[in-house]
Short mmCIF file of C-alpha atoms in Angstrom, two decimals:
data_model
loop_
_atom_site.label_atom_id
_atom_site.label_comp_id
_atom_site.label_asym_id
_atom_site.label_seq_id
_atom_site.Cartn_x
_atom_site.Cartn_y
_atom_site.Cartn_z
CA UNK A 13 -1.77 48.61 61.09
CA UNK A 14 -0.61 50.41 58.33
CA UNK A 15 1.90 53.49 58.22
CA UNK A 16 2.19 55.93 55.25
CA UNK A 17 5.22 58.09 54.51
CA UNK A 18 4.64 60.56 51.64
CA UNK A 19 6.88 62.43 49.97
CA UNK A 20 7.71 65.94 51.30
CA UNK A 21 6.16 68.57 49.50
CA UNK A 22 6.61 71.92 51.29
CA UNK A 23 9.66 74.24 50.01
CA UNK A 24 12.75 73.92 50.46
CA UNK A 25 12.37 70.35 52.36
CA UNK A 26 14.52 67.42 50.91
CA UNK A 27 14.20 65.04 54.00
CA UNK A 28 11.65 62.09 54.54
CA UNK A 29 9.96 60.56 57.48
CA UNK A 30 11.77 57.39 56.94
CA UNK A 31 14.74 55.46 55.27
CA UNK A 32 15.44 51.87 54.45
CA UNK A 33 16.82 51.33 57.91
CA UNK A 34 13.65 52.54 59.96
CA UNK A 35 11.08 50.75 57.52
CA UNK A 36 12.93 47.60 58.48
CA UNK A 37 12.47 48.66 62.05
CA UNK A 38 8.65 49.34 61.62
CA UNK A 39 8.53 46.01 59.94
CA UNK A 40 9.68 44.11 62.36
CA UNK A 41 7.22 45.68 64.74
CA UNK A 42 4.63 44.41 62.98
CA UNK A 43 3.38 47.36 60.90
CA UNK A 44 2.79 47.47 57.17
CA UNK A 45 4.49 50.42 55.85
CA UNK A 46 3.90 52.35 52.26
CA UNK A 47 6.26 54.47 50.82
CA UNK A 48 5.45 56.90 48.23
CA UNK A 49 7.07 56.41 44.82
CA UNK A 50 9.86 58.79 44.63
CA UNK A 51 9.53 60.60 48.47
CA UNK A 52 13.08 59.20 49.32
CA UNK A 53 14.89 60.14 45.94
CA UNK A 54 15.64 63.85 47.69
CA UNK A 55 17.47 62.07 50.47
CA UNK A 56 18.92 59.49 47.69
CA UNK A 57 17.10 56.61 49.04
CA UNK A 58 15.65 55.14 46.07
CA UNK A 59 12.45 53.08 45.80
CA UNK A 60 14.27 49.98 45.21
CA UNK A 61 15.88 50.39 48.85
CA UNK A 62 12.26 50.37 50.45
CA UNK A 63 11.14 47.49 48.95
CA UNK A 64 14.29 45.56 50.01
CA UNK A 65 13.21 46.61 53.88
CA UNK A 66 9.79 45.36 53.61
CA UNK A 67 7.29 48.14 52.31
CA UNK A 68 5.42 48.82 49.79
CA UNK A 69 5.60 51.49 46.74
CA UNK A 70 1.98 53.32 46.61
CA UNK A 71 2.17 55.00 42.86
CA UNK A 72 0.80 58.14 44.22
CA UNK A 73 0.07 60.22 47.55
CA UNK A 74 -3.78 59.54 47.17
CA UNK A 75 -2.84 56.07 47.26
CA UNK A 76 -0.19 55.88 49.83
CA UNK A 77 -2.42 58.11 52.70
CA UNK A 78 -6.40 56.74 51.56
CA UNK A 79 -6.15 53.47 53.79
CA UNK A 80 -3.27 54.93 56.13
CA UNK A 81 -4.09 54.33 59.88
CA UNK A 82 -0.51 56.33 60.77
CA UNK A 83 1.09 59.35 58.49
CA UNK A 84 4.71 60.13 59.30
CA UNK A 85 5.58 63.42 58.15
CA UNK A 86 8.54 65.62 58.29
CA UNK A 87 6.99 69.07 57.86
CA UNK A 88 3.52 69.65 58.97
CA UNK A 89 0.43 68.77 55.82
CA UNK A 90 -0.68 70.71 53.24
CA UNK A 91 -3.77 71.99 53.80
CA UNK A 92 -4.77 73.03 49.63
CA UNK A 93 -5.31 76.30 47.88
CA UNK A 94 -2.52 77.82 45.69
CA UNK A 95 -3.02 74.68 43.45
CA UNK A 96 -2.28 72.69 46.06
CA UNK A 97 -3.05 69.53 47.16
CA UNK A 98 -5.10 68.98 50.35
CA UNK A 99 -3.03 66.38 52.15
CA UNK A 100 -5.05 66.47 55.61
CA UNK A 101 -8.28 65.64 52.84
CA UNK A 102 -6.56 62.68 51.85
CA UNK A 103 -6.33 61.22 55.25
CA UNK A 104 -9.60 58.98 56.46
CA UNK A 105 -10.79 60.25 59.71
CA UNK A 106 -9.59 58.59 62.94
CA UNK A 107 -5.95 58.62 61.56
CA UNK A 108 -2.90 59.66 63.11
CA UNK A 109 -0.72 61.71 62.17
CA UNK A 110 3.05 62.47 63.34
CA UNK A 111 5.15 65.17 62.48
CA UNK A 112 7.05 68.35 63.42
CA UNK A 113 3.71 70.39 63.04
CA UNK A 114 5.04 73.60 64.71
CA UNK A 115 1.10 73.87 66.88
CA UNK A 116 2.77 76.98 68.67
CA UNK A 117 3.05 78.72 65.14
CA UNK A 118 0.18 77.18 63.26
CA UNK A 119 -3.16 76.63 65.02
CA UNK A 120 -5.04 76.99 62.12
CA UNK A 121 -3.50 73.88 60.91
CA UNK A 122 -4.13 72.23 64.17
CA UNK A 123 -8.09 73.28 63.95
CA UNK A 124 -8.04 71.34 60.71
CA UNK A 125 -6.78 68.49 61.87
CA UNK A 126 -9.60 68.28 64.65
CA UNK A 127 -12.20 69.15 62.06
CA UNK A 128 -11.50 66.33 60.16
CA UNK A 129 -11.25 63.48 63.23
CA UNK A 130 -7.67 63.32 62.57
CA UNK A 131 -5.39 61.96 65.89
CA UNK A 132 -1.99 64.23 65.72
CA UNK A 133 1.18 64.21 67.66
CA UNK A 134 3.79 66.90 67.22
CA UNK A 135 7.44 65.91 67.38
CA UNK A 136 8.76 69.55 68.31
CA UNK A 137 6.64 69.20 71.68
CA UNK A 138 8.06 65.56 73.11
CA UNK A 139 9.64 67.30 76.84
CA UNK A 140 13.35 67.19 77.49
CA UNK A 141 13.59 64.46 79.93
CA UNK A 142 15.45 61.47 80.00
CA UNK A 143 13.09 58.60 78.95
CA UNK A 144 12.45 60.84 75.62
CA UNK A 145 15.90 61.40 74.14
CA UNK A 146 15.79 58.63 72.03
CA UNK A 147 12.55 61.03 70.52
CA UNK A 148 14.13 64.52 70.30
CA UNK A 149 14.07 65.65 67.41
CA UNK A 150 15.14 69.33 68.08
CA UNK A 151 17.99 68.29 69.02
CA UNK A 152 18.79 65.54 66.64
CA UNK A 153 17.95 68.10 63.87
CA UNK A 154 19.57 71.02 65.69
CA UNK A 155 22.94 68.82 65.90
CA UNK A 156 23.09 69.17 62.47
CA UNK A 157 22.13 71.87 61.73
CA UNK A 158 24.73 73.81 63.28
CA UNK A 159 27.33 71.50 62.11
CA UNK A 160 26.33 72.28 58.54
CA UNK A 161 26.40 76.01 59.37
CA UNK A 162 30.03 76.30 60.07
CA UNK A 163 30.33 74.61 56.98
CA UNK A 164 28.03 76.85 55.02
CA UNK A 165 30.32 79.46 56.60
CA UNK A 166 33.73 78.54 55.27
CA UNK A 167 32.22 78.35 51.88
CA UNK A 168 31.25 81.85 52.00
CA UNK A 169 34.52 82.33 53.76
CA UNK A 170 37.68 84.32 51.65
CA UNK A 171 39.99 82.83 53.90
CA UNK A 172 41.16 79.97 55.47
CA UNK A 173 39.73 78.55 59.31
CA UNK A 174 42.95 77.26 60.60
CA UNK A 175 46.59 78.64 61.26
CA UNK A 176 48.81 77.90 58.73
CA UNK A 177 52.68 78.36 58.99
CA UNK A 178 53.95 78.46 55.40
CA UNK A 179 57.63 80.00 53.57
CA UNK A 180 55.28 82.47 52.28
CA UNK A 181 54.36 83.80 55.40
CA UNK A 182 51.89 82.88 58.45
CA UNK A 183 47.96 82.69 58.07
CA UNK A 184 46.09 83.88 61.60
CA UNK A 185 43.27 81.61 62.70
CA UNK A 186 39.99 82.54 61.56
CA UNK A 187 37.36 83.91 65.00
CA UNK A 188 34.34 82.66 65.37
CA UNK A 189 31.49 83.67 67.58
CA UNK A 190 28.75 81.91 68.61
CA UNK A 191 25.46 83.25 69.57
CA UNK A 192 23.27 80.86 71.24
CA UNK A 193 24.72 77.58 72.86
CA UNK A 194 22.13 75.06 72.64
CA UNK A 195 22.36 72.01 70.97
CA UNK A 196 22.81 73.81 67.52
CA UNK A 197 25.59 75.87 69.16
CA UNK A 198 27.32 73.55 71.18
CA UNK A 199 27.77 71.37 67.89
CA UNK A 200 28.74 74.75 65.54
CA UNK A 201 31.32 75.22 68.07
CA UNK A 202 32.67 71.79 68.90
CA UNK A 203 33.25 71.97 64.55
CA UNK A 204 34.48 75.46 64.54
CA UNK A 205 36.76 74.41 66.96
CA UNK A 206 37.94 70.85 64.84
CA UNK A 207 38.41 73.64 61.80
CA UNK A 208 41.13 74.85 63.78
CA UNK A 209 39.37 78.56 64.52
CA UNK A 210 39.37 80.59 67.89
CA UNK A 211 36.11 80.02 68.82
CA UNK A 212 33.89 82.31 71.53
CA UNK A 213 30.10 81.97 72.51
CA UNK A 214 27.61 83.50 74.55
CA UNK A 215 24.15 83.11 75.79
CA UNK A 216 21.99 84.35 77.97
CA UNK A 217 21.61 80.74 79.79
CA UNK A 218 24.19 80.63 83.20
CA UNK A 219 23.97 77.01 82.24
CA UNK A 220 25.89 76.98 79.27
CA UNK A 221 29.15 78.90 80.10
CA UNK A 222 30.39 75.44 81.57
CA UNK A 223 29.28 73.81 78.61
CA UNK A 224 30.87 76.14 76.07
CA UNK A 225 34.07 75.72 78.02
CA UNK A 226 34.29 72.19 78.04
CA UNK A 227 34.36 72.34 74.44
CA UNK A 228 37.78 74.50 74.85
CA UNK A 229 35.80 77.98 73.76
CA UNK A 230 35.54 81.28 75.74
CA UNK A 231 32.38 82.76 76.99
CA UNK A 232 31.21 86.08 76.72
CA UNK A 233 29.42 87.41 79.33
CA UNK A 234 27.90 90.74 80.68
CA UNK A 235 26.23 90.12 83.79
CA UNK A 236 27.02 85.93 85.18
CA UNK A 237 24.02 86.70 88.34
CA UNK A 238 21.76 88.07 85.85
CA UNK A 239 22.04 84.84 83.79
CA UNK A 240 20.91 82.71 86.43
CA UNK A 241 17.55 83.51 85.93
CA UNK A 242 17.76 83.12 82.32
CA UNK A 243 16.64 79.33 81.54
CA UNK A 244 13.32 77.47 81.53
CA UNK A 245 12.29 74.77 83.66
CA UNK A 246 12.52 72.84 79.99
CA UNK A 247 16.41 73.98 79.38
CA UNK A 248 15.48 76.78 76.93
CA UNK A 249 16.30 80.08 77.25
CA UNK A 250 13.33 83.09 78.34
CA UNK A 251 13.21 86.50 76.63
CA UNK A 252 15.68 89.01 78.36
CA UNK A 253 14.68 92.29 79.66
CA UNK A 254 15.28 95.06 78.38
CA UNK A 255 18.07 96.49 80.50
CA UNK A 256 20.42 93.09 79.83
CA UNK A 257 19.67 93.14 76.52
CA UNK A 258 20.95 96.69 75.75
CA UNK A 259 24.53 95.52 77.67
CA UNK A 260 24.66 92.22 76.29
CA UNK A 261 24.66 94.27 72.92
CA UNK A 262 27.17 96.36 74.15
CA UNK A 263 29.35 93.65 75.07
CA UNK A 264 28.95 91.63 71.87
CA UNK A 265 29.01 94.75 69.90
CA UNK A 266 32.39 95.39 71.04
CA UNK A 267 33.62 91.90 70.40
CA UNK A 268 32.60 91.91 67.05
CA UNK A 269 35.52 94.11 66.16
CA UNK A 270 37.74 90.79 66.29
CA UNK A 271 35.51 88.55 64.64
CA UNK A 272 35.19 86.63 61.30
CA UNK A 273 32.38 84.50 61.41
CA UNK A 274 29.25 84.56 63.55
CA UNK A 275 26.55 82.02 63.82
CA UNK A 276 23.39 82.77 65.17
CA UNK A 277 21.58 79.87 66.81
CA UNK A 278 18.85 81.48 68.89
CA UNK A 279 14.90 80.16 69.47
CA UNK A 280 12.44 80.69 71.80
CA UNK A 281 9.52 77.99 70.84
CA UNK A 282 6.56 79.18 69.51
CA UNK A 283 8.27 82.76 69.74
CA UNK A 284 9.25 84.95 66.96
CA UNK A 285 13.44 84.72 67.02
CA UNK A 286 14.98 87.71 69.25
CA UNK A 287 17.42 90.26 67.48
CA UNK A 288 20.69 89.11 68.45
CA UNK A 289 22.39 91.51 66.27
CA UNK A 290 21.17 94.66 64.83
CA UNK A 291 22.06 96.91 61.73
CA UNK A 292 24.48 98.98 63.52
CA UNK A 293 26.55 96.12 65.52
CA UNK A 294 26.77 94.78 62.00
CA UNK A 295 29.03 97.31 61.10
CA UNK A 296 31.42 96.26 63.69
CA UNK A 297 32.17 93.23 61.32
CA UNK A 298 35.32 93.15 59.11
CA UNK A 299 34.67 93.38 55.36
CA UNK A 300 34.76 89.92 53.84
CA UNK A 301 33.04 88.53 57.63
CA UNK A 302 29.99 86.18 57.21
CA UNK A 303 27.53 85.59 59.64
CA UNK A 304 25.54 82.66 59.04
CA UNK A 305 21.54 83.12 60.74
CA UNK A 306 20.00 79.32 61.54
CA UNK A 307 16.81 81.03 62.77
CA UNK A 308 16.01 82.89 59.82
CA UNK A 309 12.93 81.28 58.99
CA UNK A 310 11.46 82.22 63.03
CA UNK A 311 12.35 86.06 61.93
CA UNK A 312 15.83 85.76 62.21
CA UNK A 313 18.39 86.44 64.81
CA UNK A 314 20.34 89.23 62.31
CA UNK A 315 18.29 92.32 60.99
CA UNK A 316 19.11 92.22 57.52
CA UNK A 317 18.98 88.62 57.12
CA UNK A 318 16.92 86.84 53.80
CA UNK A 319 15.37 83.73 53.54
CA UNK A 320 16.94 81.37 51.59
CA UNK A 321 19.35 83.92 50.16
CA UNK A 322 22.85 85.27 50.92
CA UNK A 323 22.85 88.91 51.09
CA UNK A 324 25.74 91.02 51.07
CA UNK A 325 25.52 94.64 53.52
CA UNK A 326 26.87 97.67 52.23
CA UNK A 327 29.66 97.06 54.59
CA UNK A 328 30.86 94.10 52.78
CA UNK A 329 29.40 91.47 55.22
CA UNK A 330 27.82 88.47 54.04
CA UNK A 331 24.56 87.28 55.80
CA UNK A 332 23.57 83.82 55.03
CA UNK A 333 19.99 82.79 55.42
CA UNK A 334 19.48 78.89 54.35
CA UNK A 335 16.21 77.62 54.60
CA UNK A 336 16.06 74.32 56.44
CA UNK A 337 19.72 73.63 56.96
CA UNK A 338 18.89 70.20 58.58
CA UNK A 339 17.58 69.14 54.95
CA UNK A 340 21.03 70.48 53.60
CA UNK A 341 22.68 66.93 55.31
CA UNK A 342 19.14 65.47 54.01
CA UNK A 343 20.58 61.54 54.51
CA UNK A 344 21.22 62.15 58.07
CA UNK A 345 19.00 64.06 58.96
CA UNK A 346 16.08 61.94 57.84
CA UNK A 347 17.85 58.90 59.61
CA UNK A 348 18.10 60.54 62.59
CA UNK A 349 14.49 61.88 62.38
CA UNK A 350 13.20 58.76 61.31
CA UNK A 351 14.92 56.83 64.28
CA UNK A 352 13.31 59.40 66.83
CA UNK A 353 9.42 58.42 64.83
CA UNK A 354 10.38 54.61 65.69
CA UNK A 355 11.06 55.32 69.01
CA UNK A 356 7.92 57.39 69.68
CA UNK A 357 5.92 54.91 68.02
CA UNK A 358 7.51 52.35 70.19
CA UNK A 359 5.01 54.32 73.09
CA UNK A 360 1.88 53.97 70.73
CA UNK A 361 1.45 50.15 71.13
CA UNK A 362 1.49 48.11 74.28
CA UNK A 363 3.51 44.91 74.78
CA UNK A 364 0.97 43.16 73.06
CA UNK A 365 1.65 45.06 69.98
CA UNK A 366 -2.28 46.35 70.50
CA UNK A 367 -2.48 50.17 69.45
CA UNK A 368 -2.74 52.62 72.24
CA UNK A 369 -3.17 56.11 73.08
CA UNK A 370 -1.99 56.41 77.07
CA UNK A 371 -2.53 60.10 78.04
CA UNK A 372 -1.39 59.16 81.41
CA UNK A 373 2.32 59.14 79.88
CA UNK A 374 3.53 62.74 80.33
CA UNK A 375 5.59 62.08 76.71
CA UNK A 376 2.05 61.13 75.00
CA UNK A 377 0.62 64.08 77.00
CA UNK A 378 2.39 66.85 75.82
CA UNK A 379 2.70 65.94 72.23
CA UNK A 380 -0.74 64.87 71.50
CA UNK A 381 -2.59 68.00 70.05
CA UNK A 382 -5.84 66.76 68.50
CA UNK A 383 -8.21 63.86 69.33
CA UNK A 384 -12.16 62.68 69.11
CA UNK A 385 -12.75 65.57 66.92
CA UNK A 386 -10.83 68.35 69.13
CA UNK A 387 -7.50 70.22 70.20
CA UNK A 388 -6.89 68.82 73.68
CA UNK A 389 -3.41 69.56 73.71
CA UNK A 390 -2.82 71.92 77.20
CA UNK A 391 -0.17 74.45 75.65
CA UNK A 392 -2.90 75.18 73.15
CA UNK A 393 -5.52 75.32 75.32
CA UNK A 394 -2.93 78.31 77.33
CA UNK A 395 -2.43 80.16 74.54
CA UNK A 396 -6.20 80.52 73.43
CA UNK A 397 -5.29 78.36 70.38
#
């Protein structure tokens, strides 16, 4: 069979589907893989570092998808207009296609995929269980993320992150806050923390004060009971009500007062992001404090905050908004992606290396979204999509 990875070209994306490493992986399973000319140079993996693992350069993304019986994409296909080009038309019906293709957000997309006989799986949807870590790719690309966001922070930073003793006179830690300790958090604080900051978190999950502890941080907390009831069956956080929202806000508004830095991790899938902090607990902040948004482009978990841009408030508090902050660390991040495709591929093909779609696989089940010409997918199907 034959696997296609094009270049990436929605905004603001720098990462690819694959690298040198995985294409010798796929290789060795038996697959023929095509690499666009140039779709690694983003990532700086040049052509000449594809060839050497085994695939071949297709001049063109005509060329590269036309006889493609598998597409691994990063970001989910164009679908034209605007000048642009239709990438799901350049796919031949009956091929699959693999990507993060946020279904939740985009079932339009996921229509158009069924329209035109086209088999797709969507990363963002493989289930948190143990037989699919290897496949995460949330969390692989949520690892990074908020690694690169405390580091997106100290370069907005005036001061320094760590104490410093010098003749001059001593420098007091920098405080940073955490909102959100999922994977994202958990990383932004375990490199907060190696930064040498004081380092706090909260979250509405019960689950995660023992985590954010272990990683020598304090957790803020209005209501511990409350917070029991605050996590999925899938380890994600639900909405909060109303009435622990309004003292959570309290509670962090209050605690702002002392803080520096603040980095907003928060998601709900397929959910716009929740407020986390509003104009007026803003103005709690310090002039010269940065708070650094990773779900800005879900609506953002700061009012105020800009896509792609670094806005400064009237107070004097900068609020950064980077678009895809995975792609910011675009080497790792695409070898980490691309090592969670090879692994999901692994599930396509039996142990004869014979291609296979087994629904009965609960991984398979929940990520497949469109097959024999329709959406099939069950969290579709619940939400009318």
């Amino acid at each position: 069979m034959k696997i296609a990875i094009p270049k990436e070209r929605r905004v603001h994306e720098t990462r690819i589907a694959g690298t040198p490493d995985t294409v010798k992986r796929l290789v060795g399973m038996g697959l023929e893989v095509v690499v666009e000319a140039g779709a690694g140079a983003a990532a700086s993996f040049p052509d000449d570092a594809f060839v050497a693992a085994g695939a071949t350069i297709a001049p063109d993304e005509a060329a590269a998808l036309g006889a493609a019986d598998i597409v691994l994409k990063v970001q989910r296909p164009l679908l034209g207009g605007d000048d642009r080009v239709d990438e799901v038309a350049l796919m031949k019906p009956g091929a699959v296609l693999v990507g993060m293709l946020q279904p939740l957000q985009n079932a339009t997309d996921v229509a158009a995929y069924a329209k035109a006989g086209i088999v797709s799986f969507a990363m963002e949807l493989v289930p948190r269980i143990t037989r699919a870590q290897s496949m995460d790719v949330l969390s692989s690309q949520s690892n990074l993320a908020g690694y690169k966001a405390v580091l997106d922070a100290t370069a907005e930073f005036g001061r320094a992150f760590p104490m410093m003793m010098t003749a001059a006179g001593t420098i007091p830690p920098a405080r940073v806050l955490v909102m959100g300790a999922g994977v994202a958090g958990l990383q932004a604080i375990a490199t907060a923390r190696r930064l040498g900051a004081i380092v706090s978190a909260t979250d509405v999950r019960y689950a995660a004060k023992e985590q954010v502890e272990s990683l020598g941080a304090s957790f803020l907390a209005v209501d511990l009971e409350a917070m029991k009831a605050m996590e999925t069956k899938g380890g994600y956080a639900k909405e909060m009500g109303e009435d622990f929202a309004k003292r959570q806000r309290e509670h962090v508004t209050e605690a702002l007062k002392k803080i520096d830095i603040v980095i907003c991790t928060a998601l709900i899938p397929g959910r716009k992001a929740p407020i986390l902090i509003t104009k007026d607990m803003l103005a709690a902040l310090k002039p010269g404090s940065v708070v650094v948004d990773l779900a800005v482009e879900q609506g953002g978990n700061c009012e105020g905050s800009k896509l792609a841009k670094v806005v400064t408030t009237s107070g004097g508090v900068k609020i950064v908004g980077h678009a895809n902050v995975p792609g910011r660390i675009a080497v790792d991040a695409s070898q980490l992606y691309g090592r969670n495709l090879v692994a999901f591929l692994g599930l396509l093909f039996d142990k004869e290396k014979n291609f296979k779609i087994d629904t009965a696989d609960e991984i398979i089940k929940a990520t497949l979204l469109t097959q024999g010409g329709a959406v099939v997918n069950p969290q579709l199907a619940a939400t009318g999509a």
